[in-house]
Coordinates of C-alpha atoms in Angstrom, one line a residue:
Chain A
M730 CA -12.3 -0.4 -16.5
T731 CA -12.4 -4.0 -15.3
A732 CA -14.7 -5.1 -12.6
V733 CA -13.6 -4.7 -9.1
G734 CA -13.2 -7.9 -7.2
P735 CA -13.8 -8.4 -3.5
M736 CA -11.6 -6.2 -1.4
P737 CA -9.0 -8.2 0.5
V738 CA -9.1 -6.9 4.1
R739 CA -5.7 -8.2 5.1
R740 CA -3.3 -5.4 6.2
V741 CA -5.8 -2.8 5.4
A742 CA -8.4 -1.3 7.7
G743 CA -10.5 1.5 6.3
G744 CA -8.1 1.9 3.4
I745 CA -5.2 2.6 5.7
P746 CA -2.2 0.2 6.0
L747 CA -1.6 -1.6 9.3
R748 CA 1.8 -2.7 10.4
L749 CA 0.7 -5.0 13.2
R750 CA 1.6 -8.1 11.4
A751 CA 5.2 -7.0 10.8
V752 CA 5.5 -6.2 14.5
A753 CA 4.0 -9.6 15.4
V754 CA 6.4 -11.5 13.2
G755 CA 9.3 -9.6 14.7
A756 CA 8.2 -10.2 18.3
G757 CA 7.4 -13.9 17.5
C758 CA 10.9 -14.5 16.0
L759 CA 12.6 -12.7 18.9
L760 CA 10.7 -14.9 21.3
L761 CA 11.7 -18.0 19.3
A762 CA 15.3 -16.9 19.3
L763 CA 15.2 -16.6 23.1
V764 CA 13.6 -20.0 23.5
F765 CA 16.4 -21.5 21.2
G766 CA 18.9 -19.6 23.3
V767 CA 17.7 -20.9 26.6
L768 CA 17.6 -24.5 25.2
A769 CA 21.2 -24.0 23.9
V770 CA 22.4 -22.7 27.2
G771 CA 20.9 -25.7 29.0
G772 CA 22.6 -28.3 26.8
G773 CA 26.1 -29.8 27.0
D774 CA 28.2 -31.9 29.5
Y775 CA 26.5 -30.1 32.4
P776 CA 22.8 -30.3 31.4
M777 CA 20.4 -27.8 32.9
S778 CA 16.6 -27.6 32.7
P779 CA 15.2 -24.5 31.0
S780 CA 13.8 -23.2 34.3
D781 CA 17.2 -23.6 35.9
V782 CA 18.7 -21.6 33.0
V783 CA 16.2 -18.8 33.3
R784 CA 16.7 -18.8 37.1
T785 CA 20.5 -18.5 36.7
L786 CA 20.1 -15.8 34.1
L787 CA 18.0 -13.8 36.5
G788 CA 20.7 -14.1 39.1
G789 CA 19.5 -17.0 41.3
G790 CA 21.9 -19.7 40.3
S791 CA 24.6 -21.6 42.3
P792 CA 28.2 -20.5 41.7
A793 CA 28.8 -23.5 39.5
E794 CA 25.6 -22.8 37.4
D795 CA 26.6 -19.1 37.2
F796 CA 30.0 -20.1 35.8
V797 CA 28.7 -22.5 33.3
V798 CA 25.9 -20.2 32.0
H799 CA 27.6 -16.8 32.1
E800 CA 31.2 -17.7 31.2
L801 CA 30.9 -20.8 29.1
R802 CA 27.6 -20.9 27.2
L803 CA 26.0 -17.5 27.2
P804 CA 28.7 -15.8 25.0
R805 CA 28.1 -18.4 22.3
V806 CA 24.3 -17.9 22.3
V807 CA 24.6 -14.1 22.4
T808 CA 27.1 -14.3 19.5
A809 CA 24.6 -16.4 17.6
L810 CA 21.8 -13.9 18.3
L811 CA 23.9 -10.9 17.2
V812 CA 25.5 -12.5 14.2
G813 CA 22.1 -13.8 12.9
A814 CA 20.5 -10.4 13.5
A815 CA 23.5 -8.4 11.9
L816 CA 23.7 -10.7 8.8
A817 CA 20.0 -10.6 8.2
L818 CA 19.8 -6.8 8.7
A819 CA 22.7 -6.3 6.3
G820 CA 21.2 -8.7 3.8
A821 CA 17.8 -7.0 3.9
V822 CA 19.4 -3.6 3.4
F823 CA 21.4 -4.9 0.3
Q824 CA 18.5 -6.7 -1.2
S825 CA 16.5 -3.5 -1.0
L826 CA 19.3 -1.3 -2.2
V827 CA 20.0 -3.3 -5.3
R828 CA 16.3 -4.1 -5.8
N829 CA 17.2 -7.7 -6.3
P830 CA 16.3 -10.6 -3.9
L831 CA 19.7 -12.2 -4.6
G832 CA 21.6 -9.1 -3.7
S833 CA 23.1 -10.4 -0.4
P834 CA 26.6 -9.5 0.9
D835 CA 27.8 -13.1 0.1
L836 CA 27.2 -12.3 -3.6
L837 CA 28.6 -8.8 -3.5
G838 CA 32.2 -9.7 -2.5
F839 CA 32.1 -8.3 1.1
T840 CA 32.0 -11.7 2.8
Q841 CA 34.9 -12.9 0.5
G842 CA 36.8 -9.8 1.5
S843 CA 36.4 -10.6 5.1
A844 CA 37.6 -14.2 4.4
A845 CA 40.6 -12.9 2.5
G846 CA 41.5 -10.6 5.4
A847 CA 41.1 -13.4 7.9
L848 CA 43.1 -15.9 5.8
L849 CA 45.9 -13.5 5.4
V850 CA 46.2 -13.3 9.2
V851 CA 46.1 -17.1 9.5
V852 CA 48.8 -17.6 6.9
T853 CA 51.1 -15.1 8.6
G854 CA 50.4 -16.9 11.9
G855 CA 48.4 -14.2 13.7
S856 CA 46.3 -14.6 16.8
S857 CA 42.5 -15.0 17.1
A858 CA 42.1 -11.4 17.8
A859 CA 44.2 -10.5 14.8
L860 CA 42.0 -12.9 12.7
A861 CA 38.9 -11.0 13.7
G862 CA 40.6 -7.7 12.9
G863 CA 41.7 -9.0 9.6
A864 CA 38.1 -10.1 8.8
V865 CA 36.8 -6.6 9.6
L866 CA 39.5 -4.9 7.6
G867 CA 39.1 -7.2 4.7
G868 CA 35.4 -6.7 4.5
V869 CA 35.6 -3.0 4.8
V870 CA 38.3 -2.7 2.1
A871 CA 36.4 -5.0 -0.2
G872 CA 33.2 -2.9 0.4
L873 CA 35.1 0.3 -0.3
V874 CA 36.7 -1.1 -3.5
V875 CA 33.4 -2.4 -4.8
Y876 CA 31.7 0.9 -3.9
V877 CA 34.3 3.0 -5.7
L878 CA 34.3 0.8 -8.8
A879 CA 30.5 0.7 -9.0
W880 CA 30.3 4.5 -8.5
R881 CA 29.6 6.5 -11.6
G882 CA 27.9 9.8 -10.8
G883 CA 25.9 8.0 -8.2
L884 CA 25.4 4.4 -7.1
H885 CA 23.3 2.1 -9.2
G886 CA 22.0 -1.2 -8.1
H887 CA 22.8 -3.3 -11.2
R888 CA 26.4 -2.0 -11.4
L889 CA 26.9 -2.8 -7.8
V890 CA 25.8 -6.4 -8.4
L891 CA 28.1 -6.8 -11.5
V892 CA 31.1 -5.3 -9.8
G893 CA 30.4 -7.3 -6.6
I894 CA 30.2 -10.6 -8.6
G895 CA 33.5 -9.8 -10.2
A896 CA 35.1 -9.0 -6.9
T897 CA 33.7 -12.3 -5.4
A898 CA 35.3 -14.3 -8.2
I899 CA 38.7 -12.6 -7.8
L900 CA 38.6 -12.9 -4.0
T901 CA 37.6 -16.6 -4.1
G902 CA 40.7 -17.2 -6.2
V903 CA 42.8 -15.2 -3.8
N904 CA 41.4 -17.2 -0.8
G905 CA 42.1 -20.5 -2.5
Y906 CA 45.7 -19.4 -3.1
L907 CA 46.0 -18.3 0.6
L908 CA 44.7 -21.6 1.8
T909 CA 47.4 -23.5 -0.2
R910 CA 50.1 -21.3 1.3
G911 CA 49.2 -22.0 4.9
R912 CA 50.7 -24.9 6.9
L913 CA 48.4 -27.8 7.5
M914 CA 47.3 -26.9 11.0
E915 CA 46.7 -23.3 10.1
A916 CA 44.8 -24.3 6.9
A917 CA 42.5 -26.6 9.0
R918 CA 41.8 -23.8 11.4
A919 CA 41.2 -21.5 8.5
M920 CA 38.8 -23.9 6.9
L921 CA 36.8 -24.2 10.2
W922 CA 36.6 -20.4 10.3
L923 CA 35.6 -20.3 6.6
T924 CA 32.7 -22.7 7.3
G925 CA 31.4 -20.5 10.1
S926 CA 31.5 -21.7 13.6
L927 CA 30.4 -20.5 17.0
D928 CA 32.4 -23.0 19.0
G929 CA 34.2 -21.6 22.0
R930 CA 33.1 -18.0 21.7
G931 CA 33.9 -15.8 24.7
W932 CA 32.7 -12.3 25.6
E933 CA 35.7 -10.7 23.9
D934 CA 34.4 -12.1 20.6
V935 CA 30.9 -10.6 21.2
L936 CA 31.7 -7.1 22.3
P937 CA 32.7 -5.4 19.0
L938 CA 29.6 -6.7 17.3
L939 CA 27.4 -5.8 20.2
A940 CA 28.8 -2.2 20.1
A941 CA 28.2 -2.0 16.4
M942 CA 24.7 -3.3 16.6
A943 CA 23.9 -0.9 19.5
V944 CA 24.8 2.0 17.3
L945 CA 24.0 0.8 13.7
A946 CA 20.8 -1.1 14.3
P947 CA 18.8 2.0 15.5
V948 CA 20.4 4.2 12.7
V949 CA 19.2 1.7 10.1
L950 CA 16.0 0.4 11.6
I951 CA 14.6 3.8 12.8
G952 CA 16.4 6.3 10.7
C953 CA 16.6 4.7 7.3
A954 CA 13.8 2.1 7.0
R955 CA 11.2 4.5 5.6
P956 CA 13.3 6.4 3.1
L957 CA 14.7 3.0 2.0
A958 CA 11.1 1.8 1.3
I959 CA 10.5 4.9 -0.7
T960 CA 13.7 4.5 -2.7
E961 CA 12.6 1.0 -3.8
M962 CA 10.1 2.7 -6.1
G963 CA 12.9 4.4 -8.1
D964 CA 15.5 7.0 -7.6
D965 CA 13.7 9.8 -9.3
L966 CA 10.5 9.2 -7.5
A967 CA 12.3 9.0 -4.2
R968 CA 14.1 12.3 -4.9
G969 CA 10.8 13.9 -5.8
L970 CA 9.5 12.8 -2.4
G971 CA 12.4 14.5 -0.7
V972 CA 14.7 11.5 0.0
R973 CA 18.4 12.2 -0.2
V974 CA 19.1 9.1 -2.2
Q975 CA 22.9 9.1 -2.5
G976 CA 23.4 10.0 1.2
L977 CA 21.0 7.3 2.2
R978 CA 22.8 4.7 0.0
L979 CA 26.2 5.7 1.4
T980 CA 25.0 5.4 5.0
L981 CA 23.3 2.1 4.4
V982 CA 26.2 0.5 2.5
A983 CA 28.6 1.6 5.2
A984 CA 26.4 0.2 7.9
A985 CA 25.7 -3.1 6.1
V986 CA 29.4 -3.6 5.3
L987 CA 30.4 -3.0 8.9
L988 CA 27.8 -5.3 10.2
T989 CA 28.7 -8.1 7.7
S990 CA 32.4 -7.9 8.4
L991 CA 31.9 -7.7 12.2
A992 CA 29.6 -10.7 12.0
A993 CA 32.2 -12.6 10.0
A994 CA 34.9 -11.6 12.5
A995 CA 32.8 -13.1 15.3
A996 CA 31.6 -16.3 13.7
G997 CA 33.2 -16.6 10.2
P998 CA 31.3 -16.1 7.0
V999 CA 28.2 -18.0 8.0
S1000 CA 26.4 -18.6 4.7
F1001 CA 22.9 -18.0 3.6
V1002 CA 21.5 -16.2 6.6
A1003 CA 21.8 -12.8 4.9
L1004 CA 20.0 -14.3 1.8
T1005 CA 17.3 -16.3 3.4
A1006 CA 16.2 -14.4 6.5
P1007 CA 14.9 -11.3 4.6
H1008 CA 13.0 -13.7 2.3
L1009 CA 11.4 -15.6 5.1
A1010 CA 10.5 -12.4 6.9
R1011 CA 8.8 -11.0 3.8
R1012 CA 6.8 -14.2 3.3
M1013 CA 5.7 -14.1 6.9
T1014 CA 4.8 -10.4 7.1
A1015 CA 3.3 -10.4 3.6
A1016 CA 4.2 -6.6 3.6
P1017 CA 5.9 -4.7 0.8
G1018 CA 9.2 -3.0 1.4
P1019 CA 12.5 -4.0 3.1
N1020 CA 10.9 -5.4 6.3
L1021 CA 14.1 -4.6 8.1
L1022 CA 12.9 -5.3 11.7
A1023 CA 11.2 -8.6 10.9
A1024 CA 14.2 -9.7 8.9
T1025 CA 16.6 -8.9 11.8
C1026 CA 14.5 -10.9 14.2
T1027 CA 14.2 -13.7 11.8
G1028 CA 17.9 -13.8 11.3
A1029 CA 18.5 -14.0 15.1
A1030 CA 16.0 -16.9 15.4
L1031 CA 17.5 -18.6 12.3
L1032 CA 21.0 -18.6 13.6
T1033 CA 20.2 -19.6 17.2
G1034 CA 18.1 -22.4 15.9
A1035 CA 20.7 -23.5 13.5
D1036 CA 23.4 -23.5 16.2
L1037 CA 21.1 -25.5 18.5
A1038 CA 20.6 -28.0 15.8
A1039 CA 24.4 -28.0 15.1
Q1040 CA 25.0 -28.9 18.7
R1041 CA 22.2 -31.5 19.2
L1042 CA 21.7 -33.1 15.8
F1043 CA 24.4 -35.7 16.2
A1044 CA 25.0 -36.8 19.8
G1045 CA 28.6 -36.3 20.8
H1046 CA 29.5 -34.7 17.5
Q1047 CA 29.1 -30.9 16.9
L1048 CA 28.7 -29.5 13.5
P1049 CA 30.0 -26.0 12.6
V1050 CA 26.9 -23.8 12.4
G1051 CA 27.8 -22.8 8.9
V1052 CA 27.1 -26.3 7.7
V1053 CA 23.6 -26.2 9.1
T1054 CA 22.8 -22.8 7.7
G1055 CA 24.3 -23.8 4.3
V1056 CA 22.2 -26.9 4.1
L1057 CA 19.0 -25.2 5.4
G1058 CA 19.5 -22.0 3.3
G1059 CA 20.5 -23.9 0.1
G1060 CA 17.5 -26.2 0.5
Y1061 CA 15.2 -23.2 1.0
L1062 CA 16.6 -21.5 -2.1
V1063 CA 16.1 -24.6 -4.2
W1064 CA 12.5 -25.0 -2.9
L1065 CA 11.9 -21.3 -3.5
L1066 CA 13.1 -21.4 -7.1
A1067 CA 11.1 -24.6 -7.8
A1068 CA 7.9 -23.0 -6.3
Q1069 CA 8.5 -19.8 -8.3
R1070 CA 8.9 -21.8 -11.5
K1071 CA 5.7 -23.7 -10.7
A1072 CA 4.0 -20.4 -10.3
G1073 CA 5.4 -19.3 -13.7
R1074 CA 7.4 -16.4 -12.3
I1075 CA 10.8 -17.5 -13.6
Chain B
M1334 CA 7.5 32.7 -36.9
T1335 CA 7.0 36.3 -35.7
G1336 CA 4.6 35.1 -33.0
T1337 CA 7.3 32.8 -31.5
I1338 CA 9.8 35.6 -31.4
A1339 CA 7.3 37.8 -29.6
D1340 CA 6.7 35.0 -27.1
R1341 CA 10.4 34.7 -26.5
N1342 CA 10.6 38.3 -25.7
A1343 CA 7.5 38.0 -23.5
M1344 CA 9.2 35.2 -21.7
A1345 CA 12.3 37.3 -21.1
G1346 CA 10.1 40.0 -19.7
T1347 CA 8.5 37.8 -17.0
H1348 CA 11.9 37.0 -15.4
D1349 CA 11.6 39.7 -12.7
D1350 CA 8.0 39.1 -11.9
G1351 CA 9.0 35.8 -10.2
P1352 CA 7.0 32.9 -11.4
R1353 CA 7.3 30.1 -8.8
L1354 CA 9.4 27.8 -11.1
R1355 CA 11.9 28.7 -13.8
G1356 CA 15.2 27.6 -15.1
S1357 CA 17.9 30.1 -16.0
A1358 CA 20.9 29.5 -18.3
L1359 CA 20.6 25.8 -17.8
T1360 CA 23.2 23.5 -19.2
L1361 CA 22.0 19.9 -18.8
A1362 CA 24.3 16.9 -19.3
Y1363 CA 24.5 13.2 -18.6
D1364 CA 28.1 12.5 -17.6
K1365 CA 29.9 14.4 -20.4
R1366 CA 27.1 14.3 -23.0
V1367 CA 25.6 17.7 -23.1
V1368 CA 21.8 17.6 -23.8
A1369 CA 21.0 21.3 -23.6
E1370 CA 23.0 24.5 -23.2
G1371 CA 22.0 28.0 -22.1
L1372 CA 18.3 27.0 -21.6
D1373 CA 15.9 29.6 -20.2
V1374 CA 12.5 28.3 -19.2
V1375 CA 9.6 29.8 -17.4
V1376 CA 6.6 27.9 -16.0
P1377 CA 3.8 30.4 -15.7
D1378 CA 2.0 30.2 -12.3
R1379 CA -1.3 28.2 -12.4
S1380 CA -0.7 27.1 -15.9
F1381 CA -1.0 23.6 -17.4
T1382 CA 2.4 23.7 -19.2
V1383 CA 3.1 21.0 -21.7
I1384 CA 6.6 20.4 -23.1
I1385 CA 6.7 19.0 -26.7
G1386 CA 9.5 18.1 -29.0
P1387 CA 11.0 15.2 -31.0
N1388 CA 12.7 12.3 -29.3
A1389 CA 16.0 13.1 -27.6
C1390 CA 15.3 16.9 -27.7
G1391 CA 15.9 17.2 -24.0
K1392 CA 12.4 17.6 -22.8
S1393 CA 12.4 14.8 -20.2
T1394 CA 15.9 16.0 -19.1
L1395 CA 14.5 19.5 -18.7
L1396 CA 11.7 18.1 -16.6
R1397 CA 14.1 16.2 -14.4
A1398 CA 16.2 19.3 -13.9
L1399 CA 13.1 21.3 -12.9
A1400 CA 12.2 18.6 -10.4
R1401 CA 15.9 18.7 -9.1
T1402 CA 16.3 14.9 -9.8
L1403 CA 19.1 16.0 -12.3
R1404 CA 21.6 18.5 -11.2
P1405 CA 22.3 21.1 -14.0
A1406 CA 26.0 21.2 -15.1
A1407 CA 25.5 25.0 -15.2
G1408 CA 22.8 27.5 -14.5
T1409 CA 20.1 27.3 -11.8
V1410 CA 16.5 26.2 -11.3
L1411 CA 14.7 28.7 -9.2
L1412 CA 11.8 27.7 -7.0
D1413 CA 10.1 30.8 -5.5
G1414 CA 13.2 32.8 -6.5
R1415 CA 15.7 30.6 -4.7
D1416 CA 18.2 28.0 -6.1
I1417 CA 16.3 24.7 -5.8
S1418 CA 19.5 22.7 -5.1
A1419 CA 20.2 24.8 -2.0
L1420 CA 16.7 24.3 -0.5
P1421 CA 16.1 21.4 2.0
A1422 CA 14.9 18.3 0.1
R1423 CA 11.7 17.9 2.2
K1424 CA 10.7 21.5 1.8
V1425 CA 11.0 21.2 -2.0
A1426 CA 9.1 17.9 -1.8
R1427 CA 6.2 19.8 -0.1
T1428 CA 6.1 22.4 -2.9
L1429 CA 6.9 20.4 -6.1
G1430 CA 5.9 16.9 -6.9
L1431 CA 7.2 14.6 -9.7
L1432 CA 5.8 11.6 -11.4
P1433 CA 8.6 10.0 -13.3
Q1434 CA 8.1 8.0 -16.4
T1435 CA 9.2 4.7 -14.9
S1436 CA 8.4 3.9 -11.3
V1437 CA 8.3 0.5 -9.6
A1438 CA 5.4 -0.5 -7.4
P1439 CA 6.9 -2.7 -4.7
D1440 CA 5.7 -6.3 -4.7
G1441 CA 2.5 -6.9 -2.8
I1442 CA 1.7 -3.2 -2.1
T1443 CA -1.9 -2.1 -2.0
V1444 CA -3.3 0.9 -3.7
A1445 CA -3.9 2.7 -0.3
E1446 CA -0.4 1.9 0.8
L1447 CA 1.2 3.2 -2.4
V1448 CA -0.9 6.4 -2.3
G1449 CA 0.1 6.8 1.4
R1450 CA 3.7 6.9 0.4
G1451 CA 3.1 10.3 -1.2
R1452 CA 2.7 11.6 2.4
Y1453 CA 6.4 11.0 3.1
P1454 CA 7.6 14.6 2.9
H1455 CA 4.9 15.6 5.4
Q1456 CA 5.8 13.0 8.0
R1457 CA 8.3 13.0 10.8
L1458 CA 10.1 10.3 12.6
L1459 CA 7.9 10.6 15.6
R1460 CA 4.6 11.5 13.8
Q1461 CA 4.4 8.9 11.1
W1462 CA 0.7 8.7 10.3
S1463 CA -1.8 11.4 11.2
S1464 CA -5.5 11.8 10.6
E1465 CA -4.5 14.6 8.2
D1466 CA -2.5 12.0 6.2
E1467 CA -5.5 9.7 6.2
R1468 CA -7.8 12.4 5.0
V1469 CA -5.5 13.5 2.2
V1470 CA -5.0 9.9 1.0
R1471 CA -8.7 9.3 0.9
A1472 CA -9.3 12.6 -1.0
S1473 CA -6.5 11.8 -3.5
M1474 CA -7.9 8.3 -4.2
K1475 CA -11.4 9.9 -4.6
A1476 CA -10.1 12.6 -7.0
T1477 CA -8.5 10.0 -9.2
G1478 CA -11.3 7.6 -9.1
V1479 CA -9.4 4.8 -7.4
A1480 CA -11.1 4.9 -4.0
D1481 CA -12.9 1.6 -4.8
L1482 CA -9.5 -0.1 -5.4
A1483 CA -8.0 1.0 -2.0
G1484 CA -7.4 -2.6 -0.8
R1485 CA -6.4 -4.1 -4.2
L1486 CA -2.8 -5.0 -5.0
V1487 CA -1.2 -2.6 -7.5
D1488 CA 0.2 -5.5 -9.5
E1489 CA -3.3 -6.7 -10.3
L1490 CA -4.5 -3.4 -11.9
S1491 CA -4.8 -2.5 -15.5
G1492 CA -2.4 0.0 -17.0
G1493 CA -4.8 2.9 -16.8
Q1494 CA -5.8 2.1 -13.3
R1495 CA -2.2 1.9 -12.3
Q1496 CA -1.4 5.3 -13.8
R1497 CA -4.3 6.8 -11.9
V1498 CA -2.9 5.3 -8.7
W1499 CA 0.5 6.8 -9.3
I1500 CA -1.2 10.2 -10.0
A1501 CA -3.1 9.8 -6.7
M1502 CA 0.2 9.2 -5.0
A1503 CA 1.6 12.4 -6.5
L1504 CA -1.6 14.2 -5.4
A1505 CA -1.2 13.0 -1.8
Q1506 CA 2.0 14.8 -1.8
E1507 CA -0.2 18.0 -1.8
T1508 CA 2.2 20.2 -3.8
P1509 CA 1.1 23.4 -5.6
L1510 CA 3.4 22.3 -8.5
L1511 CA 3.2 18.9 -10.1
L1512 CA 5.5 17.7 -12.9
L1513 CA 4.5 14.6 -15.0
D1514 CA 6.9 12.9 -17.3
E1515 CA 4.9 11.3 -20.2
P1516 CA 1.9 10.4 -18.0
T1517 CA 0.1 8.9 -21.0
T1518 CA 2.8 6.6 -22.4
Y1519 CA 1.8 2.9 -22.7
L1520 CA -1.9 3.7 -22.3
D1521 CA -4.5 3.2 -25.0
I1522 CA -6.4 6.2 -26.3
A1523 CA -9.3 6.0 -23.9
H1524 CA -7.0 5.8 -20.9
Q1525 CA -4.9 8.6 -22.3
I1526 CA -7.9 10.9 -22.5
E1527 CA -9.0 9.7 -19.0
V1528 CA -5.6 10.7 -17.5
L1529 CA -5.5 14.0 -19.4
D1530 CA -9.0 14.9 -18.3
L1531 CA -8.0 14.1 -14.8
C1532 CA -4.9 16.4 -15.1
A1533 CA -7.1 19.2 -16.6
R1534 CA -9.5 18.9 -13.7
L1535 CA -6.7 19.0 -11.1
H1536 CA -5.4 22.1 -12.8
E1537 CA -8.7 23.9 -13.1
E1538 CA -10.3 22.9 -9.8
R1539 CA -7.4 23.3 -7.5
G1540 CA -5.4 26.0 -9.2
R1541 CA -2.4 23.7 -9.3
T1542 CA 0.5 24.4 -11.7
L1543 CA 1.0 21.3 -13.9
V1544 CA 4.0 20.6 -16.1
A1545 CA 3.8 17.6 -18.4
V1546 CA 5.9 16.1 -21.1
L1547 CA 3.6 14.8 -23.9
H1548 CA 4.3 13.2 -27.2
D1549 CA 0.9 13.7 -28.8
L1550 CA 0.7 17.2 -30.3
N1551 CA -3.1 17.2 -30.5
H1552 CA -3.3 16.3 -26.8
A1553 CA -0.8 19.0 -26.0
A1554 CA -2.7 21.6 -28.0
R1555 CA -6.1 20.6 -26.5
Y1556 CA -5.1 20.4 -22.8
A1557 CA -2.2 22.8 -22.4
T1558 CA -2.6 26.5 -21.4
H1559 CA 1.0 27.0 -22.1
L1560 CA 3.2 25.2 -24.6
I1561 CA 7.0 24.9 -24.7
A1562 CA 8.3 23.5 -28.0
M1563 CA 11.9 22.1 -27.9
R1564 CA 14.4 20.9 -30.5
D1565 CA 18.0 20.0 -30.0
G1566 CA 18.1 21.3 -26.4
R1567 CA 16.7 24.7 -27.3
V1568 CA 13.3 26.2 -26.7
V1569 CA 12.0 27.0 -30.2
A1570 CA 8.8 28.6 -29.0
A1571 CA 6.7 29.1 -25.9
G1572 CA 3.2 30.5 -25.4
A1573 CA -0.5 29.8 -25.7
P1574 CA -1.2 26.7 -27.9
G1575 CA -3.4 28.8 -30.3
E1576 CA -0.4 31.0 -31.1
V1577 CA 2.5 28.5 -30.9
M1578 CA 1.0 25.4 -32.7
T1579 CA 1.4 26.5 -36.3
A1580 CA 2.2 24.4 -39.4
D1581 CA 5.5 26.3 -39.6
L1582 CA 6.4 25.5 -36.0
V1583 CA 5.6 21.8 -36.4
E1584 CA 7.7 21.6 -39.5
E1585 CA 10.6 23.5 -37.8
V1586 CA 10.4 21.3 -34.6
F1587 CA 9.5 17.9 -36.0
R1588 CA 10.6 18.3 -39.7
L1589 CA 7.0 17.2 -40.4
P1590 CA 5.0 18.9 -43.2
C1591 CA 1.4 19.3 -42.0
R1592 CA -1.7 21.3 -41.9
V1593 CA -3.1 22.8 -38.7
I1594 CA -6.8 23.1 -38.5
D1595 CA -9.3 23.8 -35.8
D1596 CA -10.2 20.9 -33.6
P1597 CA -14.0 20.4 -34.2
E1598 CA -14.6 19.5 -30.6
T1599 CA -12.6 22.3 -28.8
G1600 CA -11.5 24.8 -31.4
T1601 CA -7.9 24.2 -30.4
P1602 CA -5.2 23.6 -33.0
L1603 CA -5.3 20.1 -34.6
V1604 CA -2.2 18.9 -36.4
V1605 CA -2.9 16.9 -39.5
P1606 CA 0.3 15.4 -41.1
A1607 CA 0.6 15.9 -44.8
A1608 CA -0.8 13.0 -46.9
R1609 CA 2.5 11.7 -48.2
R1610 CA 6.0 12.5 -47.3
R1611 CA 8.1 14.2 -50.0
T1612 CA 11.0 12.3 -51.5
E1613 CA 13.5 14.1 -49.3
P1614 CA 11.5 14.4 -46.0
A1615 CA 13.9 15.3 -43.2
T1616 CA 17.0 16.9 -44.8
R1617 CA 16.1 20.5 -44.5

C-alpha cells in the first residue's frame, strides 16, 4: 500500500461529508442574482436608486414608481431569474443523466425543437402567444422523439447523446429552411427570438414558466437529487442500492424538457446557460454529484447578470441577452478546454 | 461425475426448505440473445458461494439476475420465498447488496462520501444522515482497512485501495446478502488475496452470505464454501469445492486437461493445467 498523505480537511469533518459549501454557493448566487435584479430594475429612461427600487418593491413607492417597477421592469427581471434557473437546472440534470459535461439540452436537440416550433408559428404569421406555445410544443415533441429513438430496453446516456446530436443537425436544417420561407419582417423577428431576448417581457410571458418551476423545481431538487447522484455511479450499482433507475430517468427527462422548452418560450433559446452554469457551480462547490441547487442559483445569477450587461454595456443600445451569454459562455468553454489541456486531461 | 449428479439432486431437495436466495427456471437474455435457459440456482444461507465458468457462460448475467439488475425473460428469482421483482426496491436493497464489475466514482468524491452512499436505502427524504449512518460508515471503513483514507479523493487511490473502498460502500449497505461481480479483476496477486481474505473474514465473522463471480479456479476452491460451475448457460455442478473441483469437471467446464492436487497451504483443491496442450485441444 502506498503511503497516506496528509488528509485534506475540506468538506470533511470527522470523516463525514459536509454540504455547507454547496448551500453557501447557492445562497451567494441567489443574493447576487437579486442584486443584479435590483440594479436592472433601477436602470432605464426613468432611473431609480437601488434603495428606491427596494422601497417600491416593498410597497412604499409613488404611483409612477409602482408602475415603472411592477409593470415595466420587474417582469423582465423575473423572467431572467426564472429562465436562468430553469435552463441551468435542466442542464445540470442532463449533464448528470448522460454522464457527460457536454450533455446540455442545446446539444441534445430539444432547444432546436423549440426553435422549429416557434419558427413554424412565425412563418405562418402567428401571434406572440402562439409563438411561445409553438416553442413549448416543438421542444416537447423533439424531446419525445429523441427519447423514443434512444430507448432500447432502457435509456442509455451515450445513445441519448448520439440521437440528440442527429436530431440537432436535422432540426438546424429545418430551421434554416423555415427562416428562408418567412417574409423579411417575420424573419427579422424570428432571428431576434432565436438569439434569445428578454426585451419587453410582461407578466403573461412569465406565468407559465413560474408555474412550471413552482411544481418541477421541488420535484427535481428535493425528490430526485439524491437518487440522481447515486445513478452517476452506474446503473447496476444504483439499482443495487434501491434506485428505480428507469423511472427516475423518465421523470427527470420529462421535467428537464419541459423546463427547457418553457424557458425557450419565455426568452428564446438563450445559449450556453444550460452548459456553463452547472460547470461553474461544480467548480465553486467543489462537491461531487449533480449539484442541482447550486447550479440552479448560478444560472439565475448568470442570466440576470448577462441581461444587466446587455442593457448597460453600450449606452443607448441594448443587446439581446443571448449575445452576451453566447460570448461569455463560449469564452468560458474555450478557457475551460485550454485549462484542461494544460492540465493534461484532454 | 457421480458426485455432481448427487449434488444436483441435493440442490433439488433444498427447494422447499427456503434458502433466502434462489433462482428457479430462469431464462436470461439480453434483448433477444438468450444467455441461459431453465436455470435453477440455490445460494445456501451463510455460504461463501463462488460462481465459476468460462467466458460468456452466463455467470455474470446470473449474478445480475440474482441482484435484480437484470429482469429474467422467464422464471423468478426468489428472495425469502418471494418474487424479487415484486418487492419494493429499497426493501430489497436493505437485504441484498451488489458490487458490479464496473462502477464509476464521481469526480472529486472522498472515500468517506463514497462509502456513505451505501447508506442510501436506509435513508429517508426527511432523515438523510443519522448517527447510525455515521457509525456504520466508520465501521465499514475500519473493516476494510480504509479508515485512514477517509478524507482522501477516490481518484487518487491505487487499484487495490479503490476496490476496498467499493467493498466498504457495499458493507455500509448492511445487507445480510452480498453479491460481488469479479471483485479481483484488474488487481495484482497481492491485492487479489487481500480482497479475498477480506471477503472470507466478512463471511466468517458476520455470518453474511456472499456470492462472487471469480475467474481464478484456485482462488475459488480456496475461499468458497459452495461452488457453482457453469458452462453454456447451464449449471454443470454445484457443491463443496472438495467434491466439485475435480479434473473431470475442469475438463468438462473449461475444456482444459489438468490435474487436481491438494493445496499445500490449505488442503483445498489446486488445479494444475496439463504441461502441454494436445494437438486438438478444445474440440471434444
